[in-house]
Amino acid sequence: METADQYFYFLSWVGWIIVTFFFPKSTFRTYMSILLLLVIAGSTTAVQIFGFSVTVSFLVLAVSAFILLVNSLKQKYLLHYLSICTVAMAYVCFIIFEIYDPVWIIFDRTWLLSFIILYLSLLLFKAKRERFVFQLTGVLLGEILHSIVIDRIFSFSVIGSFEFLAVLALSTAGLCTWMIFETLTIQLDSLIQKRVRERQG
């Protein structure tokens, strides 16, 4: 718990600083800054919905994911739906596996689950925007399914706990890092090709 909330708060504040002070002025920057602040502020506040305890952060992320999903889903609905469900099922299956056979989780569970989500997002989604939106949607759906299963077993669960927020923060940071790596690789390749043409010509 303590480690999970440290991951979440650190990455969220770093993300907010980068977005607020380094992104160019735009509607996107304003939206992301407000979103991150709402998620951070709502992480310790929960409301009761249909008998489940749901954090305000989860509700904010769910509304944002719905809006982004409506704007992103323009074609290949079935393929995207199956891909999102794959991410969600991976999230749920990992947690269930961890409950019933924790001895096999030899690494930190937050890092391991975040890596699995990141790998699936890179594998299933090609466009940069799609990766962020569909990964968020998949993890949100996985958290809902996970909470339903846990509630059936232990009769109590919190939707949007710090464990969920830490996994989402780490996997999103991983996507950002990969996007930077891709951009640098493309620019480096373009620079090399330019030098080669200059030498040949």
JSON list of C-alpha atoms in Angstrom, two decimals:
[
{"chain": "A", "resi": 1, "resn": "MET", "atom": "CA", "xyz": [0.00, 0.00, 0.00]},
{"chain": "A", "resi": 2, "resn": "GLU", "atom": "CA", "xyz": [2.65, 2.50, 1.01]},
{"chain": "A", "resi": 3, "resn": "THR", "atom": "CA", "xyz": [4.83, 1.64, -1.97]},
{"chain": "A", "resi": 4, "resn": "ALA", "atom": "CA", "xyz": [1.88, 1.82, -4.34]},
{"chain": "A", "resi": 5, "resn": "ASP", "atom": "CA", "xyz": [0.81, 5.28, -3.21]},
{"chain": "A", "resi": 6, "resn": "GLN", "atom": "CA", "xyz": [4.41, 6.51, -3.43]},
{"chain": "A", "resi": 7, "resn": "TYR", "atom": "CA", "xyz": [4.63, 5.32, -7.05]},
{"chain": "A", "resi": 8, "resn": "PHE", "atom": "CA", "xyz": [1.33, 6.98, -7.84]},
{"chain": "A", "resi": 9, "resn": "TYR", "atom": "CA", "xyz": [2.00, 10.35, -6.18]},
{"chain": "A", "resi": 10, "resn": "PHE", "atom": "CA", "xyz": [5.55, 10.63, -7.51]},
{"chain": "A", "resi": 11, "resn": "LEU", "atom": "CA", "xyz": [4.66, 9.81, -11.13]},
{"chain": "A", "resi": 12, "resn": "SER", "atom": "CA", "xyz": [1.49, 11.91, -11.05]},
{"chain": "A", "resi": 13, "resn": "TRP", "atom": "CA", "xyz": [3.26, 15.02, -9.75]},
{"chain": "A", "resi": 14, "resn": "VAL", "atom": "CA", "xyz": [6.12, 14.55, -12.21]},
{"chain": "A", "resi": 15, "resn": "GLY", "atom": "CA", "xyz": [3.57, 14.19, -15.01]},
{"chain": "A", "resi": 16, "resn": "TRP", "atom": "CA", "xyz": [1.71, 17.31, -13.88]},
{"chain": "A", "resi": 17, "resn": "ILE", "atom": "CA", "xyz": [4.94, 19.36, -13.76]},
{"chain": "A", "resi": 18, "resn": "ILE", "atom": "CA", "xyz": [5.96, 18.21, -17.25]},
{"chain": "A", "resi": 19, "resn": "VAL", "atom": "CA", "xyz": [2.53, 18.89, -18.74]},
{"chain": "A", "resi": 20, "resn": "THR", "atom": "CA", "xyz": [2.05, 22.26, -17.03]},
{"chain": "A", "resi": 21, "resn": "PHE", "atom": "CA", "xyz": [5.50, 23.78, -17.55]},
{"chain": "A", "resi": 22, "resn": "PHE", "atom": "CA", "xyz": [6.91, 22.05, -20.65]},
{"chain": "A", "resi": 23, "resn": "PHE", "atom": "CA", "xyz": [3.93, 21.47, -22.95]},
{"chain": "A", "resi": 24, "resn": "PRO", "atom": "CA", "xyz": [3.00, 24.28, -25.36]},
{"chain": "A", "resi": 25, "resn": "LYS", "atom": "CA", "xyz": [-0.06, 26.31, -24.47]},
{"chain": "A", "resi": 26, "resn": "SER", "atom": "CA", "xyz": [-3.12, 24.48, -25.75]},
{"chain": "A", "resi": 27, "resn": "THR", "atom": "CA", "xyz": [-6.49, 23.08, -24.74]},
{"chain": "A", "resi": 28, "resn": "PHE", "atom": "CA", "xyz": [-4.85, 19.67, -24.36]},
{"chain": "A", "resi": 29, "resn": "ARG", "atom": "CA", "xyz": [-2.36, 21.01, -21.80]},
{"chain": "A", "resi": 30, "resn": "THR", "atom": "CA", "xyz": [-5.13, 22.63, -19.78]},
{"chain": "A", "resi": 31, "resn": "TYR", "atom": "CA", "xyz": [-7.25, 19.48, -19.89]},
{"chain": "A", "resi": 32, "resn": "MET", "atom": "CA", "xyz": [-4.37, 17.21, -18.84]},
{"chain": "A", "resi": 33, "resn": "SER", "atom": "CA", "xyz": [-3.29, 19.54, -16.02]},
{"chain": "A", "resi": 34, "resn": "ILE", "atom": "CA", "xyz": [-6.81, 19.64, -14.58]},
{"chain": "A", "resi": 35, "resn": "LEU", "atom": "CA", "xyz": [-7.24, 15.89, -15.05]},
{"chain": "A", "resi": 36, "resn": "LEU", "atom": "CA", "xyz": [-4.03, 15.05, -13.19]},
{"chain": "A", "resi": 37, "resn": "LEU", "atom": "CA", "xyz": [-4.89, 17.40, -10.33]},
{"chain": "A", "resi": 38, "resn": "LEU", "atom": "CA", "xyz": [-8.37, 15.89, -10.01]},
{"chain": "A", "resi": 39, "resn": "VAL", "atom": "CA", "xyz": [-6.96, 12.36, -10.02]},
{"chain": "A", "resi": 40, "resn": "ILE", "atom": "CA", "xyz": [-4.38, 13.25, -7.35]},
{"chain": "A", "resi": 41, "resn": "ALA", "atom": "CA", "xyz": [-6.94, 15.09, -5.19]},
{"chain": "A", "resi": 42, "resn": "GLY", "atom": "CA", "xyz": [-9.55, 12.36, -5.49]},
{"chain": "A", "resi": 43, "resn": "SER", "atom": "CA", "xyz": [-7.28, 9.43, -4.70]},
{"chain": "A", "resi": 44, "resn": "THR", "atom": "CA", "xyz": [-8.16, 9.40, -0.99]},
{"chain": "A", "resi": 45, "resn": "THR", "atom": "CA", "xyz": [-11.88, 10.13, -1.33]},
{"chain": "A", "resi": 46, "resn": "ALA", "atom": "CA", "xyz": [-14.39, 7.36, -1.98]},
{"chain": "A", "resi": 47, "resn": "VAL", "atom": "CA", "xyz": [-18.14, 7.24, -2.62]},
{"chain": "A", "resi": 48, "resn": "GLN", "atom": "CA", "xyz": [-20.60, 4.36, -2.44]},
{"chain": "A", "resi": 49, "resn": "ILE", "atom": "CA", "xyz": [-22.04, 3.23, -5.79]},
{"chain": "A", "resi": 50, "resn": "PHE", "atom": "CA", "xyz": [-24.16, 0.06, -6.05]},
{"chain": "A", "resi": 51, "resn": "GLY", "atom": "CA", "xyz": [-22.65, -1.23, -2.84]},
{"chain": "A", "resi": 52, "resn": "PHE", "atom": "CA", "xyz": [-19.06, -0.68, -4.00]},
{"chain": "A", "resi": 53, "resn": "SER", "atom": "CA", "xyz": [-16.61, 1.85, -2.61]},
{"chain": "A", "resi": 54, "resn": "VAL", "atom": "CA", "xyz": [-15.35, 3.85, -5.61]},
{"chain": "A", "resi": 55, "resn": "THR", "atom": "CA", "xyz": [-12.63, 6.49, -5.42]},
{"chain": "A", "resi": 56, "resn": "VAL", "atom": "CA", "xyz": [-13.21, 9.87, -7.01]},
{"chain": "A", "resi": 57, "resn": "SER", "atom": "CA", "xyz": [-10.01, 9.37, -9.04]},
{"chain": "A", "resi": 58, "resn": "PHE", "atom": "CA", "xyz": [-11.53, 6.30, -10.69]},
{"chain": "A", "resi": 59, "resn": "LEU", "atom": "CA", "xyz": [-14.71, 8.20, -11.56]},
{"chain": "A", "resi": 60, "resn": "VAL", "atom": "CA", "xyz": [-12.71, 11.07, -13.08]},
{"chain": "A", "resi": 61, "resn": "LEU", "atom": "CA", "xyz": [-10.62, 8.63, -15.13]},
{"chain": "A", "resi": 62, "resn": "ALA", "atom": "CA", "xyz": [-13.73, 6.70, -16.22]},
{"chain": "A", "resi": 63, "resn": "VAL", "atom": "CA", "xyz": [-15.47, 9.85, -17.49]},
{"chain": "A", "resi": 64, "resn": "SER", "atom": "CA", "xyz": [-12.27, 10.95, -19.29]},
{"chain": "A", "resi": 65, "resn": "ALA", "atom": "CA", "xyz": [-11.82, 7.50, -20.84]},
{"chain": "A", "resi": 66, "resn": "PHE", "atom": "CA", "xyz": [-15.42, 7.52, -22.10]},
{"chain": "A", "resi": 67, "resn": "ILE", "atom": "CA", "xyz": [-14.98, 10.93, -23.75]},
{"chain": "A", "resi": 68, "resn": "LEU", "atom": "CA", "xyz": [-11.64, 9.95, -25.31]},
{"chain": "A", "resi": 69, "resn": "LEU", "atom": "CA", "xyz": [-13.01, 6.59, -26.42]},
{"chain": "A", "resi": 70, "resn": "VAL", "atom": "CA", "xyz": [-15.94, 8.21, -28.24]},
{"chain": "A", "resi": 71, "resn": "ASN", "atom": "CA", "xyz": [-13.49, 10.47, -30.11]},
{"chain": "A", "resi": 72, "resn": "SER", "atom": "CA", "xyz": [-11.05, 7.62, -30.89]},
{"chain": "A", "resi": 73, "resn": "LEU", "atom": "CA", "xyz": [-13.37, 4.81, -32.01]},
{"chain": "A", "resi": 74, "resn": "LYS", "atom": "CA", "xyz": [-14.01, 5.61, -35.66]},
{"chain": "A", "resi": 75, "resn": "GLN", "atom": "CA", "xyz": [-13.54, 2.17, -37.23]},
{"chain": "A", "resi": 76, "resn": "LYS", "atom": "CA", "xyz": [-12.57, -1.41, -36.38]},
{"chain": "A", "resi": 77, "resn": "TYR", "atom": "CA", "xyz": [-14.90, -1.40, -33.38]},
{"chain": "A", "resi": 78, "resn": "LEU", "atom": "CA", "xyz": [-14.80, -5.17, -32.85]},
{"chain": "A", "resi": 79, "resn": "LEU", "atom": "CA", "xyz": [-11.00, -5.34, -33.06]},
{"chain": "A", "resi": 80, "resn": "HIS", "atom": "CA", "xyz": [-10.57, -2.50, -30.58]},
{"chain": "A", "resi": 81, "resn": "TYR", "atom": "CA", "xyz": [-13.19, -3.98, -28.26]},
{"chain": "A", "resi": 82, "resn": "LEU", "atom": "CA", "xyz": [-11.42, -7.35, -28.22]},
{"chain": "A", "resi": 83, "resn": "SER", "atom": "CA", "xyz": [-8.05, -5.67, -27.67]},
{"chain": "A", "resi": 84, "resn": "ILE", "atom": "CA", "xyz": [-9.38, -3.62, -24.74]},
{"chain": "A", "resi": 85, "resn": "CYS", "atom": "CA", "xyz": [-10.93, -6.77, -23.26]},
{"chain": "A", "resi": 86, "resn": "THR", "atom": "CA", "xyz": [-7.57, -8.54, -23.63]},
{"chain": "A", "resi": 87, "resn": "VAL", "atom": "CA", "xyz": [-5.89, -5.85, -21.51]},
{"chain": "A", "resi": 88, "resn": "ALA", "atom": "CA", "xyz": [-8.73, -6.03, -18.97]},
{"chain": "A", "resi": 89, "resn": "MET", "atom": "CA", "xyz": [-8.58, -9.83, -18.72]},
{"chain": "A", "resi": 90, "resn": "ALA", "atom": "CA", "xyz": [-4.80, -9.76, -18.32]},
{"chain": "A", "resi": 91, "resn": "TYR", "atom": "CA", "xyz": [-5.24, -7.33, -15.42]},
{"chain": "A", "resi": 92, "resn": "VAL", "atom": "CA", "xyz": [-7.89, -9.48, -13.74]},
{"chain": "A", "resi": 93, "resn": "CYS", "atom": "CA", "xyz": [-6.16, -12.82, -14.33]},
{"chain": "A", "resi": 94, "resn": "PHE", "atom": "CA", "xyz": [-2.89, -11.55, -12.89]},
{"chain": "A", "resi": 95, "resn": "ILE", "atom": "CA", "xyz": [-4.57, -10.42, -9.68]},
{"chain": "A", "resi": 96, "resn": "ILE", "atom": "CA", "xyz": [-6.57, -13.65, -9.31]},
{"chain": "A", "resi": 97, "resn": "PHE", "atom": "CA", "xyz": [-3.41, -15.67, -9.96]},
{"chain": "A", "resi": 98, "resn": "GLU", "atom": "CA", "xyz": [-1.63, -13.57, -7.33]},
{"chain": "A", "resi": 99, "resn": "ILE", "atom": "CA", "xyz": [-4.34, -14.30, -4.77]},
{"chain": "A", "resi": 100, "resn": "TYR", "atom": "CA", "xyz": [-4.43, -18.06, -5.29]},
{"chain": "A", "resi": 101, "resn": "ASP", "atom": "CA", "xyz": [-0.73, -18.69, -5.91]},
{"chain": "A", "resi": 102, "resn": "PRO", "atom": "CA", "xyz": [1.35, -15.70, -4.71]},
{"chain": "A", "resi": 103, "resn": "VAL", "atom": "CA", "xyz": [4.59, -17.71, -4.44]},
{"chain": "A", "resi": 104, "resn": "TRP", "atom": "CA", "xyz": [5.14, -17.32, -8.21]},
{"chain": "A", "resi": 105, "resn": "ILE", "atom": "CA", "xyz": [5.17, -13.51, -8.01]},
{"chain": "A", "resi": 106, "resn": "ILE", "atom": "CA", "xyz": [8.91, -13.21, -7.47]},
{"chain": "A", "resi": 107, "resn": "PHE", "atom": "CA", "xyz": [9.16, -9.54, -8.53]},
{"chain": "A", "resi": 108, "resn": "ASP", "atom": "CA", "xyz": [7.31, -6.48, -7.24]},
{"chain": "A", "resi": 109, "resn": "ARG", "atom": "CA", "xyz": [3.69, -7.04, -8.29]},
{"chain": "A", "resi": 110, "resn": "THR", "atom": "CA", "xyz": [3.11, -3.40, -9.26]},
{"chain": "A", "resi": 111, "resn": "TRP", "atom": "CA", "xyz": [6.08, -3.35, -11.64]},
{"chain": "A", "resi": 112, "resn": "LEU", "atom": "CA", "xyz": [5.28, -6.79, -13.04]},
{"chain": "A", "resi": 113, "resn": "LEU", "atom": "CA", "xyz": [1.62, -6.02, -13.73]},
{"chain": "A", "resi": 114, "resn": "SER", "atom": "CA", "xyz": [2.53, -2.62, -15.20]},
{"chain": "A", "resi": 115, "resn": "PHE", "atom": "CA", "xyz": [5.02, -4.29, -17.55]},
{"chain": "A", "resi": 116, "resn": "ILE", "atom": "CA", "xyz": [2.39, -6.79, -18.71]},
{"chain": "A", "resi": 117, "resn": "ILE", "atom": "CA", "xyz": [-0.12, -4.00, -19.40]},
{"chain": "A", "resi": 118, "resn": "LEU", "atom": "CA", "xyz": [2.54, -1.95, -21.20]},
{"chain": "A", "resi": 119, "resn": "TYR", "atom": "CA", "xyz": [3.63, -4.90, -23.34]},
{"chain": "A", "resi": 120, "resn": "LEU", "atom": "CA", "xyz": [0.06, -5.71, -24.36]},
{"chain": "A", "resi": 121, "resn": "SER", "atom": "CA", "xyz": [-0.64, -2.06, -25.18]},
{"chain": "A", "resi": 122, "resn": "LEU", "atom": "CA", "xyz": [2.40, -1.85, -27.44]},
{"chain": "A", "resi": 123, "resn": "LEU", "atom": "CA", "xyz": [1.52, -5.19, -29.03]},
{"chain": "A", "resi": 124, "resn": "LEU", "atom": "CA", "xyz": [-2.20, -4.58, -29.62]},
{"chain": "A", "resi": 125, "resn": "PHE", "atom": "CA", "xyz": [-2.42, -0.86, -30.39]},
{"chain": "A", "resi": 126, "resn": "LYS", "atom": "CA", "xyz": [-0.39, 0.80, -33.12]},
{"chain": "A", "resi": 127, "resn": "ALA", "atom": "CA", "xyz": [-1.28, 4.50, -33.08]},
{"chain": "A", "resi": 128, "resn": "LYS", "atom": "CA", "xyz": [0.19, 6.58, -30.25]},
{"chain": "A", "resi": 129, "resn": "ARG", "atom": "CA", "xyz": [-3.15, 8.12, -29.26]},
{"chain": "A", "resi": 130, "resn": "GLU", "atom": "CA", "xyz": [-4.85, 4.72, -29.33]},
{"chain": "A", "resi": 131, "resn": "ARG", "atom": "CA", "xyz": [-2.29, 3.25, -26.95]},
{"chain": "A", "resi": 132, "resn": "PHE", "atom": "CA", "xyz": [-3.01, 5.75, -24.19]},
{"chain": "A", "resi": 133, "resn": "VAL", "atom": "CA", "xyz": [-6.80, 5.77, -24.60]},
{"chain": "A", "resi": 134, "resn": "PHE", "atom": "CA", "xyz": [-7.30, 2.03, -25.01]},
{"chain": "A", "resi": 135, "resn": "GLN", "atom": "CA", "xyz": [-4.80, 1.13, -22.30]},
{"chain": "A", "resi": 136, "resn": "LEU", "atom": "CA", "xyz": [-6.65, 3.42, -19.87]},
{"chain": "A", "resi": 137, "resn": "THR", "atom": "CA", "xyz": [-9.99, 1.88, -20.88]},
{"chain": "A", "resi": 138, "resn": "GLY", "atom": "CA", "xyz": [-8.67, -1.66, -20.55]},
{"chain": "A", "resi": 139, "resn": "VAL", "atom": "CA", "xyz": [-7.21, -1.07, -17.09]},
{"chain": "A", "resi": 140, "resn": "LEU", "atom": "CA", "xyz": [-10.41, 0.66, -15.91]},
{"chain": "A", "resi": 141, "resn": "LEU", "atom": "CA", "xyz": [-12.52, -2.26, -17.15]},
{"chain": "A", "resi": 142, "resn": "GLY", "atom": "CA", "xyz": [-10.09, -4.70, -15.55]},
{"chain": "A", "resi": 143, "resn": "GLU", "atom": "CA", "xyz": [-10.36, -2.87, -12.22]},
{"chain": "A", "resi": 144, "resn": "ILE", "atom": "CA", "xyz": [-14.16, -3.11, -12.30]},
{"chain": "A", "resi": 145, "resn": "LEU", "atom": "CA", "xyz": [-14.06, -6.85, -13.05]},
{"chain": "A", "resi": 146, "resn": "HIS", "atom": "CA", "xyz": [-11.38, -7.37, -10.41]},
{"chain": "A", "resi": 147, "resn": "SER", "atom": "CA", "xyz": [-13.44, -5.55, -7.78]},
{"chain": "A", "resi": 148, "resn": "ILE", "atom": "CA", "xyz": [-16.52, -7.67, -8.58]},
{"chain": "A", "resi": 149, "resn": "VAL", "atom": "CA", "xyz": [-14.47, -10.87, -8.16]},
{"chain": "A", "resi": 150, "resn": "ILE", "atom": "CA", "xyz": [-12.82, -9.68, -4.93]},
{"chain": "A", "resi": 151, "resn": "ASP", "atom": "CA", "xyz": [-16.18, -8.57, -3.54]},
{"chain": "A", "resi": 152, "resn": "ARG", "atom": "CA", "xyz": [-17.57, -12.06, -4.16]},
{"chain": "A", "resi": 153, "resn": "ILE", "atom": "CA", "xyz": [-14.61, -13.63, -2.31]},
{"chain": "A", "resi": 154, "resn": "PHE", "atom": "CA", "xyz": [-14.00, -11.18, 0.56]},
{"chain": "A", "resi": 155, "resn": "SER", "atom": "CA", "xyz": [-17.31, -9.26, 0.56]},
{"chain": "A", "resi": 156, "resn": "PHE", "atom": "CA", "xyz": [-15.42, -5.96, 0.31]},
{"chain": "A", "resi": 157, "resn": "SER", "atom": "CA", "xyz": [-13.42, -4.17, -2.37]},
{"chain": "A", "resi": 158, "resn": "VAL", "atom": "CA", "xyz": [-12.42, -0.65, -3.37]},
{"chain": "A", "resi": 159, "resn": "ILE", "atom": "CA", "xyz": [-12.62, 0.33, -7.01]},
{"chain": "A", "resi": 160, "resn": "GLY", "atom": "CA", "xyz": [-9.71, 2.62, -7.86]},
{"chain": "A", "resi": 161, "resn": "SER", "atom": "CA", "xyz": [-7.38, 1.84, -4.96]},
{"chain": "A", "resi": 162, "resn": "PHE", "atom": "CA", "xyz": [-3.76, 2.99, -4.81]},
{"chain": "A", "resi": 163, "resn": "GLU", "atom": "CA", "xyz": [-2.66, -0.38, -6.24]},
{"chain": "A", "resi": 164, "resn": "PHE", "atom": "CA", "xyz": [-4.75, 0.32, -9.35]},
{"chain": "A", "resi": 165, "resn": "LEU", "atom": "CA", "xyz": [-3.56, 3.92, -9.61]},
{"chain": "A", "resi": 166, "resn": "ALA", "atom": "CA", "xyz": [0.09, 2.88, -9.25]},
{"chain": "A", "resi": 167, "resn": "VAL", "atom": "CA", "xyz": [-0.22, 0.28, -12.04]},
{"chain": "A", "resi": 168, "resn": "LEU", "atom": "CA", "xyz": [-1.92, 2.82, -14.29]},
{"chain": "A", "resi": 169, "resn": "ALA", "atom": "CA", "xyz": [0.72, 5.48, -13.53]},
{"chain": "A", "resi": 170, "resn": "LEU", "atom": "CA", "xyz": [3.64, 3.12, -14.19]},
{"chain": "A", "resi": 171, "resn": "SER", "atom": "CA", "xyz": [2.21, 1.69, -17.41]},
{"chain": "A", "resi": 172, "resn": "THR", "atom": "CA", "xyz": [1.38, 5.20, -18.68]},
{"chain": "A", "resi": 173, "resn": "ALA", "atom": "CA", "xyz": [4.91, 6.37, -17.81]},
{"chain": "A", "resi": 174, "resn": "GLY", "atom": "CA", "xyz": [6.20, 3.37, -19.74]},
{"chain": "A", "resi": 175, "resn": "LEU", "atom": "CA", "xyz": [4.14, 4.36, -22.78]},
{"chain": "A", "resi": 176, "resn": "CYS", "atom": "CA", "xyz": [5.49, 7.92, -22.59]},
{"chain": "A", "resi": 177, "resn": "THR", "atom": "CA", "xyz": [9.06, 6.61, -22.37]},
{"chain": "A", "resi": 178, "resn": "TRP", "atom": "CA", "xyz": [8.49, 4.32, -25.36]},
{"chain": "A", "resi": 179, "resn": "MET", "atom": "CA", "xyz": [6.99, 7.19, -27.37]},
{"chain": "A", "resi": 180, "resn": "ILE", "atom": "CA", "xyz": [10.05, 9.35, -26.64]},
{"chain": "A", "resi": 181, "resn": "PHE", "atom": "CA", "xyz": [12.31, 6.45, -27.66]},
{"chain": "A", "resi": 182, "resn": "GLU", "atom": "CA", "xyz": [10.40, 6.02, -30.94]},
{"chain": "A", "resi": 183, "resn": "THR", "atom": "CA", "xyz": [10.61, 9.76, -31.69]},
{"chain": "A", "resi": 184, "resn": "LEU", "atom": "CA", "xyz": [14.35, 9.88, -30.99]},
{"chain": "A", "resi": 185, "resn": "THR", "atom": "CA", "xyz": [14.93, 6.78, -33.13]},
{"chain": "A", "resi": 186, "resn": "ILE", "atom": "CA", "xyz": [13.05, 8.30, -36.07]},
{"chain": "A", "resi": 187, "resn": "GLN", "atom": "CA", "xyz": [14.94, 11.60, -35.77]},
{"chain": "A", "resi": 188, "resn": "LEU", "atom": "CA", "xyz": [18.29, 9.80, -35.48]},
{"chain": "A", "resi": 189, "resn": "ASP", "atom": "CA", "xyz": [17.51, 7.66, -38.52]},
{"chain": "A", "resi": 190, "resn": "SER", "atom": "CA", "xyz": [16.51, 10.76, -40.49]},
{"chain": "A", "resi": 191, "resn": "LEU", "atom": "CA", "xyz": [19.76, 12.48, -39.47]},
{"chain": "A", "resi": 192, "resn": "ILE", "atom": "CA", "xyz": [21.86, 9.49, -40.52]},
{"chain": "A", "resi": 193, "resn": "GLN", "atom": "CA", "xyz": [20.07, 9.23, -43.87]},
{"chain": "A", "resi": 194, "resn": "LYS", "atom": "CA", "xyz": [20.66, 12.94, -44.45]},
{"chain": "A", "resi": 195, "resn": "ARG", "atom": "CA", "xyz": [24.40, 12.59, -43.73]},
{"chain": "A", "resi": 196, "resn": "VAL", "atom": "CA", "xyz": [24.65, 9.60, -46.06]},
{"chain": "A", "resi": 197, "resn": "ARG", "atom": "CA", "xyz": [22.95, 11.51, -48.90]},
{"chain": "A", "resi": 198, "resn": "GLU", "atom": "CA", "xyz": [25.25, 14.49, -48.34]},
{"chain": "A", "resi": 199, "resn": "ARG", "atom": "CA", "xyz": [28.33, 12.27, -48.62]},
{"chain": "A", "resi": 200, "resn": "GLN", "atom": "CA", "xyz": [27.01, 10.55, -51.72]},
{"chain": "A", "resi": 201, "resn": "GLY", "atom": "CA", "xyz": [25.92, 13.72, -53.40]}
]
